[in-house]
XYZ file of C-alpha atoms in Angstrom:
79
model
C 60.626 94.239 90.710
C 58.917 93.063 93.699
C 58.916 95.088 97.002
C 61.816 94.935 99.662
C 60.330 93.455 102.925
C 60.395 96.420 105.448
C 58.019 98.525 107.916
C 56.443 100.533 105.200
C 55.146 97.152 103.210
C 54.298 94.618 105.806
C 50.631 95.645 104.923
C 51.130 94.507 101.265
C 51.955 90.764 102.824
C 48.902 88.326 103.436
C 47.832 88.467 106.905
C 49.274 84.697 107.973
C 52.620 86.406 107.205
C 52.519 89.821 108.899
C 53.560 90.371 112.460
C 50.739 89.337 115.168
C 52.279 92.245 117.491
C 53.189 96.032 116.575
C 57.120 96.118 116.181
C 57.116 99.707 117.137
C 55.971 97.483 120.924
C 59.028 95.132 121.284
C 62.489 95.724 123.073
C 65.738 93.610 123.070
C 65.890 91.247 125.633
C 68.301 88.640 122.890
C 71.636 89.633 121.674
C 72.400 86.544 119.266
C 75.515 86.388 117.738
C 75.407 85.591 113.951
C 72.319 85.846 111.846
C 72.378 82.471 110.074
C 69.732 80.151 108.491
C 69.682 77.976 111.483
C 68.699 80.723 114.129
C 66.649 82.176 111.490
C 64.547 79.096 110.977
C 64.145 77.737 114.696
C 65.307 80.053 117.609
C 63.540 83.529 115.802
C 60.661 81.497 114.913
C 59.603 80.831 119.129
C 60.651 84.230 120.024
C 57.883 85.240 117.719
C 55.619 83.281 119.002
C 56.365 84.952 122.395
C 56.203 88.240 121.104
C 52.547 87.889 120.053
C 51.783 86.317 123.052
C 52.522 89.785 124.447
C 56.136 89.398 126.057
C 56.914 92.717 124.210
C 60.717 92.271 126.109
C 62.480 89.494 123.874
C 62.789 90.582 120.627
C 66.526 89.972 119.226
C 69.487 92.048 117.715
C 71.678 90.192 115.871
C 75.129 90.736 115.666
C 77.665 89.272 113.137
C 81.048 89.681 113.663
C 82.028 88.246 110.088
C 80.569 89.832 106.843
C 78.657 93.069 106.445
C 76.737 91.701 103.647
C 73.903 89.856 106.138
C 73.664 93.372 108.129
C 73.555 95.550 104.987
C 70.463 93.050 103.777
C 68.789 93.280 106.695
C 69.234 96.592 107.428
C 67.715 97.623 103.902
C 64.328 95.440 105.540
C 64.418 97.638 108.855
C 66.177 94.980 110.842
């Protein structure tokens, strides 16, 4: 069974797919409603970007006011 993506194995991931920033560094400055594909793929992919930059303020909470099945699979991830 392969490991679940979380805190405690980001160092097990090749280092072109690890965070460029300590997450322990960033605070919400983005509350995006819904935690689809789309936002996944485009709008969390920038705010990366600007996190390792070093603006430590933008990093996002999602919230989903449909299903708890997203949350509960993120959550397991540290999200």
């Amino acid at each position: 069974m392969a490991a679940r993506l979380g805190l405690a194995t980001l160092d097990r991931l090749p280092a072109a797919c690890r965070p460029r920033y300590d997450p322990a560094s960033v605070r919400v400055g983005i509350v995006h409603l819904g935690l689809g594909n789309f936002h996944r793929a485009h709008q969390a992919v920038y705010v990366d970007d600007a996190l390792a930059a070093g603006e430590r303020d933008w990093a996002i909470c999602g919230i989903n006011l449909r299903r708890r099945e997203p949350v509960e699979r993120l959550q397991s991830q540290d999200g």
